[in-house]
Amino acid sequence: MWNILVVTSILVFTNIEAKRIPNWHLKIAQSQGPNTCAVEEVPGTNKKYWTDCKYWMNREICGSKTVLRYECCEGFHQLPRNGGCFGVKPMTDVVRTAKDLGATLFVEYLNEAGLTERLRRPGEAITLFAPTNEAFEHMTAADQESLRVSLLEPESPYLLYHAVAGRKLHSRDFKGEQEAETLHQGTRIRVNKYNHGMTTVNCAPMVRKDQQATNGIVHLIDQVLIPPSTNVRPTIPETLFQDGRFREMSRAMLTSNYVNELRRGGPFTLLAPTDEAFQSIGQSELQSITADPEARLALMKHHIIPHTVCLPAVIDSHKMTAADGHRLQLSCNGSGVYVDDARVLPEQLIAQNGVISVISKVLIPDRSRSVMSLLSRRPEQVSTFSRLLKKSGVGEAYLNKPNITVTVFAPSNHAFNQMPEEEFSQLDQDQGKLEELMKHHVVIGRVKTDTISDDQKVDSVDGQNALRLKVYRNEVGVESAIIEDSDIEGQNGVVHIINRVLTPPSGSIMELLQSKEEYSMMADAIHHVQKFEPQFLVSRSNRSFTMFAPTNQAFEESLGEGNFHNIMKNKRKLKKMVQNHVVDNMFSAGSIHTKLQYNVRTEYQTVNVHKEKDGLMVNSAHVIMPDVVTKDGIVHCIDKVLVPERKKRKH
């Protein structure tokens, strides 16, 4: 062992081989001489990880920068007055090799149990997983007593459980979830190899690998492997049921009808909250979960990861997908391992088809929460909407009731920030108006995006206005808003986060134009068309329109006052001009994206809609006020008349 090197650069472990090694690091590694390998140490702990490479870069493990030092690689030793490792070690049997590696307590126990010669038997290859001396010191009092009793048996279960006969298991041949039969009555151990380089045996980290011996191979591990009490370990459900700390979790498993899946399949990692963790949930919330079969199942599946996750393999922040399809974040720091915000106890229970990790908190998935709870848990997105819902009384009336299923279109905080300040302040002063606005965002029943069709209408609980749902190329809209975060499904409904506040419309397109003096010319033009075509701009098949409404100034600049009056006298030209401003469908400005061109068919010709830096464009007209919602559609106010192009005659 020589110079200690503190390396300050940080690399993600999974990408070590792909990262370019800095020249300064190459020089330091090369100066160690031939046949040297890096040893990685975690400061403040006695954790060490031996590598088979001198160029190994250090990393962060649970928030601590590791320190590198160098030793001779496997099979070599340093000669006196000579740099590097030129000496070749003589090979010995697996027992002597384990002793040379520092596993002296393990070898003493082998001698005491009379098993040394058993592991030196000629003609049989042995793979030995030898615990470090520190591993024995960290055993519980109960396990230490079991070990002492085991040493008195003819073939000690504790010791033989660390040996595999008949083949050398080299680390390069390890696979994820690999099992191997041990010399203890054929009981099996599970080897897991993780993509960041960590390898575990029954979740005991392998700290030194591939130490060659004359009759096999030795791997050094830093935990003692506890053999099962019977030849076959119990499955995850039986392991959970037999432990007295998990009565509530056992009940959840049984009532969710997920027991057979956890018996037959695997390997799994079950994140098991203790009974004390369940007590921290409000009684009413727990009752609403247990009374709902789908919420119970969602809760159970949210605590299951469909592969083995050993705690020593958690060295950074990792995303894992639970059985319910949602992501869990596993992380660690100096105080331990966490899943989301629940602390994971150091103990792991090994089962036949996986492991059980004990956690300090119940992980409640969205599907097991009320809609009001879903909103409250997203303050960075919808804190304003949540506050107004509670103040209006709509939240308590509709969103917290397990017997009422709702869909909530929740405007984001940014959406409320876009409201005029005077209009927003009125919501805090006028309770009636606030209640009306909040009800306009709530629909009875679950409306998920995969069930929505274009122009579908759903009734809001305000009892007066239906919400029009829109299906665009890559997104879904409601009225003038776009759904930004969809299908957040809870116990009693669904939440969609939208980018605009939905204001209940007060009139039709025609009523809107007639109420605004600056759009009187467009209103007059439509009125004239309706005189000879009464059904014009009357919704057909319950569909809604999009109206491009030019201002009076736009008419004067585009046509001139005289030309406008001439067109008003010509029914055919007037109808064509007005039709060129009407789309027999409803679309919002938010559905139009930059750098894309949209050919939109009006009732007469096709217009080009696109976005530029200064806003939405229709042909060469600027949209000066987009998304004015009416009862029969949406209006985009423009600064030019969309004069119909003359159709070329066919020769």
XYZ file of C-alpha atoms in Angstrom:
651
model
C 0.000 0.000 0.000
C 1.387 3.312 -1.013
C 0.455 6.884 -1.616
C -3.100 7.992 -0.916
C -4.596 10.034 -3.717
C -7.581 12.328 -3.254
C -9.244 12.823 -6.646
C -11.649 15.745 -6.811
C -13.306 15.207 -10.190
C -16.660 13.421 -10.093
C -17.890 10.951 -12.696
C -21.124 9.049 -12.876
C -20.270 5.433 -12.148
C -22.375 3.966 -14.904
C -20.355 5.885 -17.467
C -16.828 5.360 -16.119
C -15.604 3.390 -19.111
C -17.085 5.871 -21.555
C -15.564 8.943 -19.887
C -12.321 10.338 -21.125
C -9.625 9.891 -18.481
C -7.763 13.182 -17.856
C -4.073 13.235 -18.682
C -3.140 14.198 -15.109
C -4.929 11.111 -13.826
C -3.216 8.894 -16.406
C 0.177 10.191 -15.259
C -0.583 9.531 -11.575
C -1.849 6.018 -12.325
C 1.119 5.189 -14.566
C 3.563 6.388 -11.918
C 2.382 3.561 -9.636
C 4.186 1.038 -11.824
C 2.945 -2.184 -13.451
C 0.355 -4.614 -12.036
C -1.148 -2.042 -9.667
C -4.865 -1.563 -9.111
C -6.877 1.214 -7.525
C -8.649 0.737 -4.207
C -11.586 3.064 -3.602
C -12.320 4.154 -0.024
C -15.270 6.121 1.359
C -13.987 8.725 3.867
C -15.426 8.459 7.377
C -16.337 4.794 6.919
C -14.440 1.538 6.645
C -15.917 0.821 3.214
C -13.377 -0.226 0.597
C -13.854 -1.360 -2.992
C -10.978 -3.114 -4.739
C -10.858 -2.649 -8.509
C -8.925 -4.525 -11.202
C -7.780 -1.324 -12.917
C -5.149 1.287 -12.123
C -6.923 3.948 -14.201
C -10.120 3.802 -12.169
C -11.610 7.251 -11.600
C -13.103 8.067 -8.242
C -16.770 8.985 -7.816
C -19.333 10.029 -5.228
C -20.885 7.316 -3.092
C -23.902 8.554 -1.140
C -22.695 12.134 -1.293
C -19.086 11.441 -0.252
C -16.190 11.800 -2.670
C -14.176 8.636 -2.592
C -10.424 8.487 -2.102
C -8.136 6.331 -4.252
C -5.053 4.459 -3.188
C -3.143 1.718 -4.947
C -2.253 -1.878 -4.168
C -0.876 -4.781 -6.132
C -3.466 -6.409 -8.356
C -4.658 -9.950 -7.698
C -1.781 -12.447 -7.899
C 1.060 -9.915 -7.562
C 3.128 -8.423 -4.761
C 5.694 -5.663 -4.388
C 9.376 -6.469 -4.321
C 11.725 -4.596 -1.984
C 13.302 -1.450 -3.443
C 11.290 -1.851 -6.616
C 8.453 0.306 -7.960
C 5.290 -1.427 -9.038
C 4.309 -5.039 -8.441
C 6.765 -7.352 -10.177
C 6.487 -10.266 -7.770
C 4.104 -13.120 -8.606
C 2.344 -14.671 -5.614
C 2.358 -18.438 -5.336
C -1.151 -19.878 -5.665
C -2.708 -21.592 -2.654
C -6.042 -23.282 -1.936
C -9.234 -21.314 -1.304
C -8.887 -21.506 2.501
C -5.342 -20.139 2.558
C -6.274 -17.541 -0.094
C -9.142 -16.311 2.091
C -6.792 -16.042 5.063
C -4.254 -14.077 3.002
C -7.022 -11.660 2.024
C -7.638 -10.895 5.701
C -10.703 -13.128 6.279
C -8.975 -14.676 9.280
C -12.082 -15.056 11.475
C -13.869 -16.972 8.734
C -10.891 -19.310 8.375
C -10.732 -19.796 12.157
C -14.408 -20.797 12.156
C -13.737 -23.234 9.287
C -10.950 -24.802 11.333
C -13.120 -24.930 14.457
C -15.941 -26.629 12.549
C -13.554 -29.094 10.925
C -14.444 -27.961 7.426
C -11.010 -26.878 6.196
C -10.224 -30.207 4.590
C -13.716 -30.356 3.093
C -12.890 -27.217 1.129
C -9.481 -28.550 0.106
C -10.801 -31.816 -1.291
C -8.927 -32.727 -4.501
C -10.763 -32.766 -7.796
C -13.524 -30.308 -6.828
C -13.584 -26.630 -7.765
C -14.850 -24.331 -5.010
C -16.191 -20.794 -5.137
C -15.832 -19.280 -1.688
C -17.596 -16.116 -0.548
C -15.448 -15.152 2.429
C -16.817 -12.523 4.884
C -14.402 -9.908 6.177
C -13.567 -9.810 9.900
C -15.674 -6.645 10.205
C -18.670 -8.521 8.782
C -18.668 -10.880 11.777
C -18.437 -7.949 14.182
C -21.606 -6.406 12.666
C -23.750 -9.519 13.141
C -26.707 -9.239 15.502
C -26.486 -10.965 18.867
C -29.071 -13.527 17.741
C -27.157 -14.327 14.556
C -23.882 -14.610 16.471
C -25.504 -17.129 18.806
C -26.854 -19.096 15.819
C -23.361 -19.098 14.330
C -21.855 -20.501 17.547
C -24.467 -23.262 17.620
C -23.837 -23.942 13.939
C -20.135 -24.550 14.588
C -21.053 -27.558 16.736
C -22.899 -29.274 13.892
C -21.082 -31.806 11.691
C -21.514 -29.590 8.636
C -22.010 -26.039 9.802
C -24.912 -24.433 7.857
C -23.465 -20.956 8.362
C -20.083 -21.790 6.896
C -21.115 -24.116 4.065
C -23.695 -21.559 2.956
C -20.689 -19.460 1.817
C -19.360 -22.123 -0.548
C -20.402 -23.306 -4.010
C -18.927 -26.582 -5.256
C -18.301 -27.864 -8.757
C -17.378 -24.645 -10.555
C -15.527 -21.376 -10.349
C -17.903 -18.435 -10.423
C -15.869 -15.617 -11.951
C -17.271 -12.086 -11.717
C -17.218 -11.664 -15.487
C -19.716 -14.528 -15.712
C -22.131 -13.102 -13.136
C -25.549 -12.112 -14.395
C -28.379 -10.237 -12.768
C -30.557 -12.440 -10.540
C -28.190 -15.419 -10.953
C -28.662 -18.241 -8.441
C -26.178 -20.872 -7.295
C -26.495 -23.940 -5.048
C -24.326 -23.897 -1.947
C -22.768 -26.779 -0.010
C -25.414 -26.288 2.691
C -27.920 -28.910 1.540
C -28.279 -27.321 -1.883
C -29.771 -24.089 -0.566
C -29.371 -21.269 -3.031
C -27.787 -17.854 -2.966
C -28.615 -15.026 -5.368
C -25.953 -12.963 -7.126
C -26.908 -9.536 -8.468
C -24.719 -7.489 -10.741
C -25.606 -3.816 -11.202
C -24.706 -1.584 -14.111
C -22.650 0.804 -11.959
C -20.215 -2.018 -11.088
C -21.560 -3.194 -7.735
C -22.018 -6.937 -7.234
C -23.900 -8.476 -4.302
C -24.473 -11.965 -2.920
C -27.768 -12.178 -1.027
C -27.431 -8.390 -0.928
C -23.993 -8.583 0.727
C -21.611 -6.372 -1.275
C -18.676 -8.086 -2.921
C -15.720 -5.837 -2.080
C -12.901 -7.918 -3.583
C -13.438 -10.240 -6.505
C -11.776 -13.037 -8.431
C -8.937 -14.075 -6.134
C -7.565 -17.148 -7.900
C -6.772 -20.300 -5.904
C -5.418 -23.732 -6.832
C -8.832 -25.322 -6.308
C -11.188 -22.479 -7.066
C -11.801 -18.793 -6.592
C -12.431 -16.519 -3.596
C -14.621 -13.403 -3.387
C -14.458 -11.181 -0.320
C -17.839 -9.934 0.980
C -18.543 -7.522 3.822
C -21.592 -9.266 5.337
C -22.098 -12.740 6.730
C -24.659 -14.732 4.716
C -27.434 -15.999 6.983
C -28.653 -19.437 5.866
C -32.379 -20.209 5.713
C -33.880 -22.150 8.610
C -35.232 -24.717 6.142
C -33.874 -26.134 2.909
C -36.127 -23.810 0.901
C -36.542 -20.184 1.895
C -40.116 -18.935 2.254
C -41.488 -16.645 -0.448
C -41.960 -12.918 0.075
C -45.548 -13.216 1.422
C -44.618 -15.950 3.912
C -41.528 -14.019 5.030
C -43.687 -10.956 5.610
C -46.438 -12.872 7.440
C -43.951 -14.555 9.777
C -42.453 -11.246 10.890
C -44.531 -9.564 13.587
C -43.817 -6.002 12.451
C -45.929 -5.998 9.279
C -49.522 -6.841 10.182
C -50.972 -3.867 8.295
C -48.866 -4.559 5.210
C -49.850 -8.232 5.386
C -53.503 -7.217 5.516
C -53.039 -4.903 2.527
C -51.395 -7.726 0.591
C -54.217 -10.159 1.370
C -57.093 -7.751 0.698
C -55.555 -6.566 -2.581
C -55.485 -10.176 -3.842
C -51.833 -9.781 -4.827
C -50.498 -12.633 -2.725
C -50.322 -15.235 -5.491
C -48.399 -12.897 -7.811
C -45.828 -12.397 -5.057
C -45.613 -16.120 -4.434
C -45.284 -17.284 -8.013
C -43.281 -14.538 -9.681
C -40.125 -12.656 -8.981
C -37.613 -11.807 -8.035
C -39.173 -8.774 -6.374
C -38.204 -6.108 -3.891
C -41.008 -5.440 -1.439
C -40.802 -2.093 0.335
C -42.568 -2.950 3.588
C -43.739 -0.166 5.914
C -43.917 -1.148 9.563
C -47.169 -1.031 11.529
C -45.936 2.201 13.103
C -45.615 3.694 9.601
C -49.262 2.879 8.866
C -50.313 4.566 12.102
C -48.988 7.869 10.768
C -51.677 7.873 8.042
C -54.915 9.635 8.946
C -57.659 7.191 9.890
C -60.143 8.573 7.352
C -57.562 8.432 4.554
C -56.619 4.850 5.429
C -60.283 3.809 5.546
C -60.982 5.342 2.138
C -58.034 3.424 0.678
C -58.986 0.099 2.239
C -62.610 0.517 1.119
C -61.599 0.952 -2.532
C -60.305 -2.238 -4.252
C -58.399 -0.317 -6.933
C -56.808 2.011 -4.372
C -55.765 -1.000 -2.260
C -54.180 -2.696 -5.249
C -52.429 0.524 -6.322
C -51.021 0.940 -2.810
C -49.704 -2.620 -2.810
C -48.154 -2.462 -6.275
C -46.513 0.891 -5.497
C -44.408 -0.885 -2.847
C -43.115 -3.554 -5.248
C -40.105 -3.238 -7.553
C -39.996 -6.100 -10.081
C -36.351 -7.014 -9.494
C -33.927 -7.292 -6.608
C -32.687 -3.966 -5.266
C -29.983 -4.517 -2.668
C -29.295 -1.562 -0.398
C -25.500 -1.582 -0.929
C -26.204 -1.090 -4.645
C -27.826 2.280 -3.920
C -24.820 4.582 -4.164
C -26.434 7.648 -5.726
C -29.893 8.776 -6.852
C -31.623 6.096 -8.902
C -35.045 5.987 -10.560
C -36.901 2.685 -10.276
C -40.262 1.731 -11.779
C -42.661 0.113 -9.326
C -45.169 -2.574 -10.284
C -47.868 0.097 -10.695
C -45.827 1.747 -13.463
C -44.912 4.827 -11.433
C -41.366 5.872 -10.632
C -39.737 5.703 -7.233
C -36.563 7.577 -6.396
C -33.973 5.712 -4.382
C -31.208 7.844 -2.950
C -28.655 7.809 -0.174
C -26.564 10.116 1.968
C -24.482 9.821 5.090
C -27.531 8.937 7.186
C -28.732 6.038 5.044
C -30.867 5.018 2.080
C -34.221 6.589 1.162
C -37.041 5.745 -1.198
C -38.799 9.000 -2.037
C -38.937 10.572 1.461
C -39.143 7.298 3.404
C -36.058 6.060 5.203
C -35.021 2.488 4.435
C -33.796 0.581 7.468
C -30.397 -1.141 7.015
C -31.956 -4.585 7.471
C -33.101 -6.565 4.434
C -35.045 -9.829 4.671
C -33.968 -12.394 2.100
C -36.796 -14.460 0.606
C -36.889 -17.240 -1.941
C -38.063 -14.911 -4.695
C -36.581 -11.578 -3.685
C -35.951 -9.276 -0.754
C -37.976 -7.238 1.703
C -36.734 -3.768 2.622
C -38.180 -2.205 5.762
C -39.266 1.423 5.315
C -40.336 4.073 7.809
C -43.243 5.515 5.843
C -46.122 4.306 3.690
C -45.611 5.262 0.036
C -49.081 6.397 -1.025
C -49.382 6.514 -4.828
C -51.543 9.054 -6.630
C -54.150 6.380 -7.418
C -54.752 5.905 -3.669
C -55.169 9.615 -2.888
C -58.168 11.904 -3.157
C -58.199 14.444 -5.979
C -57.843 17.256 -3.447
C -54.758 15.535 -2.047
C -53.282 15.219 -5.560
C -53.607 18.968 -6.024
C -52.243 19.795 -2.562
C -49.139 17.711 -3.264
C -48.265 19.777 -6.339
C -47.763 23.306 -4.961
C -45.143 24.153 -7.571
C -47.774 23.549 -10.267
C -51.231 24.362 -8.886
C -50.976 26.018 -5.463
C -53.136 28.994 -6.567
C -55.884 26.758 -7.911
C -55.786 24.593 -4.758
C -56.154 27.665 -2.543
C -59.070 29.037 -4.543
C -60.784 25.638 -4.617
C -60.689 25.420 -0.837
C -61.857 29.012 -0.417
C -64.767 28.525 -2.823
C -66.015 25.404 -1.032
C -65.990 23.463 -4.311
C -63.074 21.341 -3.162
C -64.875 20.124 -0.062
C -68.160 19.648 -1.933
C -66.788 17.558 -4.810
C -63.095 16.658 -4.535
C -62.860 14.999 -1.129
C -65.874 12.725 -1.428
C -65.021 9.078 -2.176
C -68.544 8.506 -3.538
C -68.220 11.298 -6.135
C -65.868 10.754 -9.077
C -64.622 13.906 -10.787
C -62.293 15.199 -13.466
C -60.538 18.460 -12.639
C -58.954 20.718 -15.239
C -56.523 22.576 -12.975
C -54.942 25.797 -14.305
C -51.261 26.087 -13.498
C -49.837 28.845 -11.334
C -48.493 30.402 -14.521
C -52.014 30.406 -15.981
C -53.297 32.469 -13.061
C -50.310 34.798 -13.387
C -51.483 35.564 -16.948
C -54.895 36.762 -15.746
C -55.429 40.530 -15.602
C -54.666 41.679 -12.067
C -58.060 43.334 -11.619
C -59.906 40.193 -12.746
C -57.852 37.993 -10.428
C -58.363 40.261 -7.413
C -62.142 40.093 -7.923
C -61.992 36.357 -7.249
C -60.828 37.017 -3.693
C -63.598 39.581 -3.169
C -66.593 37.964 -4.886
C -67.365 34.527 -3.419
C -70.138 33.864 -5.933
C -67.906 34.577 -8.905
C -65.121 32.473 -7.416
C -67.448 29.525 -6.895
C -68.768 29.807 -10.456
C -65.218 29.864 -11.882
C -64.045 26.881 -9.808
C -67.118 24.814 -10.752
C -66.366 25.513 -14.410
C -63.148 23.484 -14.012
C -64.791 20.384 -12.500
C -66.619 17.600 -14.354
C -68.435 14.606 -12.865
C -66.859 11.272 -13.878
C -63.376 10.209 -14.986
C -62.320 11.741 -18.296
C -58.901 10.406 -19.321
C -57.123 11.592 -22.447
C -57.255 8.164 -24.081
C -61.074 8.360 -24.069
C -61.349 11.877 -25.530
C -62.520 12.497 -29.094
C -62.428 15.819 -30.904
C -65.276 18.214 -30.055
C -66.472 15.980 -27.251
C -68.482 17.904 -24.676
C -68.560 17.252 -20.939
C -70.770 19.119 -18.491
C -69.069 21.104 -15.759
C -70.656 21.153 -12.319
C -71.664 24.801 -12.738
C -74.775 23.350 -14.406
C -74.724 25.873 -17.248
C -71.685 25.361 -19.459
C -70.277 22.311 -21.182
C -66.518 22.074 -21.659
C -65.427 21.371 -25.221
C -62.537 18.919 -25.529
C -60.151 19.124 -28.451
C -57.761 16.572 -29.945
C -54.782 18.147 -31.701
C -51.810 16.527 -33.417
C -49.685 15.978 -30.307
C -51.808 17.261 -27.470
C -55.278 17.547 -26.034
C -57.100 20.775 -25.244
C -60.120 21.957 -23.315
C -61.774 25.162 -24.466
C -58.856 27.558 -25.152
C -56.404 25.694 -22.893
C -53.868 22.959 -23.598
C -53.385 20.084 -21.178
C -49.769 20.257 -19.976
C -49.771 17.373 -17.483
C -52.434 14.764 -18.127
C -54.129 11.810 -16.466
C -52.990 12.269 -12.878
C -55.361 9.636 -11.578
C -56.509 9.545 -7.978
C -58.883 7.483 -5.915
C -61.944 9.551 -6.751
C -61.009 11.103 -10.065
C -58.510 12.508 -12.528
C -56.543 15.765 -12.685
C -55.336 17.439 -15.875
C -53.100 20.488 -15.427
C -53.857 23.112 -18.088
C -52.104 26.258 -19.265
C -55.053 28.684 -19.088
C -57.854 29.593 -16.733
C -61.216 28.541 -18.188
C -63.601 31.498 -18.079
C -67.278 30.630 -18.627
C -68.381 32.137 -21.970
C -71.099 34.775 -21.769
C -72.436 34.841 -25.331
C -72.168 33.695 -28.950
C -69.635 34.803 -31.560
C -72.188 37.182 -33.046
C -73.093 38.618 -29.644
C -69.402 39.184 -28.913
C -68.810 41.053 -32.194
C -71.947 43.152 -31.771
C -70.878 44.152 -28.257
C -67.511 45.522 -29.462
C -67.587 48.732 -31.496
C -64.219 47.946 -33.107
C -65.702 44.801 -34.727
C -68.983 46.360 -35.942
C -68.086 46.029 -39.644
C -67.502 42.261 -39.291
C -70.754 41.982 -37.335
C -72.621 43.870 -40.105
C -71.112 41.612 -42.778
C -72.225 38.448 -40.960
C -75.661 39.956 -40.326
C -76.123 40.666 -44.057
C -75.172 37.074 -44.956
C -77.621 35.746 -42.408
C -80.426 37.729 -44.022
C -80.311 35.550 -47.116
C -78.788 32.471 -45.364
C -80.364 32.304 -41.889
C -78.439 29.110 -40.973
C -75.029 30.704 -41.521
C -72.841 30.508 -38.377
C -75.396 28.256 -36.724
C -73.614 25.271 -35.183
C -74.220 22.065 -37.113
C -73.892 18.656 -35.447
C -73.203 20.477 -32.204
C -69.780 21.589 -33.469
C -68.073 24.892 -32.660
C -66.494 27.467 -34.955
C -63.251 29.397 -35.118
C -63.713 32.990 -36.247
C -60.886 35.206 -37.535
C -62.387 38.625 -36.769
C -60.798 41.660 -38.483
C -61.100 45.027 -36.723
C -62.860 47.960 -38.380
C -59.442 49.476 -39.038
C -58.405 46.266 -40.790
C -61.431 46.539 -43.126
C -60.667 50.177 -43.899
C -56.986 49.511 -44.608
C -57.506 46.266 -46.525
C -60.603 47.197 -48.573
C -61.291 50.898 -48.212
C -64.691 52.172 -47.135
C -66.082 52.349 -50.653
C -64.951 48.858 -51.609
C -66.433 47.468 -48.387
C -69.847 48.963 -49.189
C -69.693 47.544 -52.719
C -68.968 44.061 -51.339
C -71.852 44.410 -48.880
C -74.185 44.898 -51.891
C -72.847 41.801 -53.667
C -74.264 38.699 -51.954
C -71.861 36.267 -53.640
C -68.703 38.256 -52.878
C -69.864 39.079 -49.354
C -70.556 35.448 -48.535
C -67.148 34.333 -49.880
C -65.357 37.024 -47.865
C -67.151 36.178 -44.624
C -66.752 32.410 -45.186
C -63.000 32.909 -45.567
C -62.903 34.008 -41.910
C -64.819 31.037 -40.519
C -63.439 27.582 -39.738
C -65.973 24.843 -39.121
C -63.979 23.642 -36.126
C -62.546 25.160 -32.996
C -58.824 25.509 -32.327
C -56.850 27.532 -29.819
C -53.647 29.489 -30.337
C -51.859 27.079 -27.992
C -52.273 24.262 -30.510
C -50.106 26.142 -33.028
C -46.350 25.671 -32.636
C -43.419 27.705 -33.925
C -41.488 26.622 -37.037
C -44.531 24.730 -38.304
C -47.048 25.647 -40.991
C -50.739 24.738 -40.619
C -53.047 24.753 -43.624
C -56.475 25.440 -42.182
C -59.554 25.049 -44.344
C -62.061 27.873 -43.914
C -65.601 27.624 -45.235
C -64.298 29.048 -48.518
C -60.541 28.633 -48.972
C -57.448 27.378 -47.157
C -55.445 29.817 -45.033
C -51.958 29.411 -43.638
C -51.666 29.621 -39.859
C -48.236 29.809 -38.241
C -46.344 31.362 -35.358
C -43.639 33.957 -35.653
C -41.648 35.794 -33.021
C -44.296 38.478 -32.683
C -47.171 36.041 -32.387
C -49.755 34.069 -34.331
C -50.249 34.775 -38.047
C -53.083 33.933 -40.435
C -51.705 34.418 -43.947
C -50.162 37.898 -43.528
C -52.562 39.004 -40.783
C -51.391 39.284 -37.182
C -53.592 37.857 -34.462
C -53.868 40.792 -32.080
C -56.129 39.053 -29.558
C -56.278 35.258 -29.552
C -58.595 32.791 -27.842
C -61.731 34.794 -27.028
C -64.041 31.947 -26.050
C -67.761 32.082 -26.836
C -70.646 29.650 -26.397
C -70.413 28.552 -30.031
C -66.673 28.724 -30.632
C -63.546 30.810 -30.340
C -62.526 34.140 -31.853
C -59.047 35.240 -32.929
C -58.997 38.978 -33.635
C -56.791 39.964 -36.606
C -55.419 43.164 -38.121
C -56.091 42.364 -41.811
C -59.009 41.102 -43.826
C -58.471 37.624 -45.288
C -59.443 38.612 -48.816
C -60.292 35.497 -50.845
C -57.837 34.690 -53.585
C -59.226 34.614 -57.067
C -59.574 31.068 -58.260
C -57.716 30.404 -61.523
C -59.868 29.303 -64.394
C -59.087 25.922 -65.866
C -58.261 26.052 -69.576
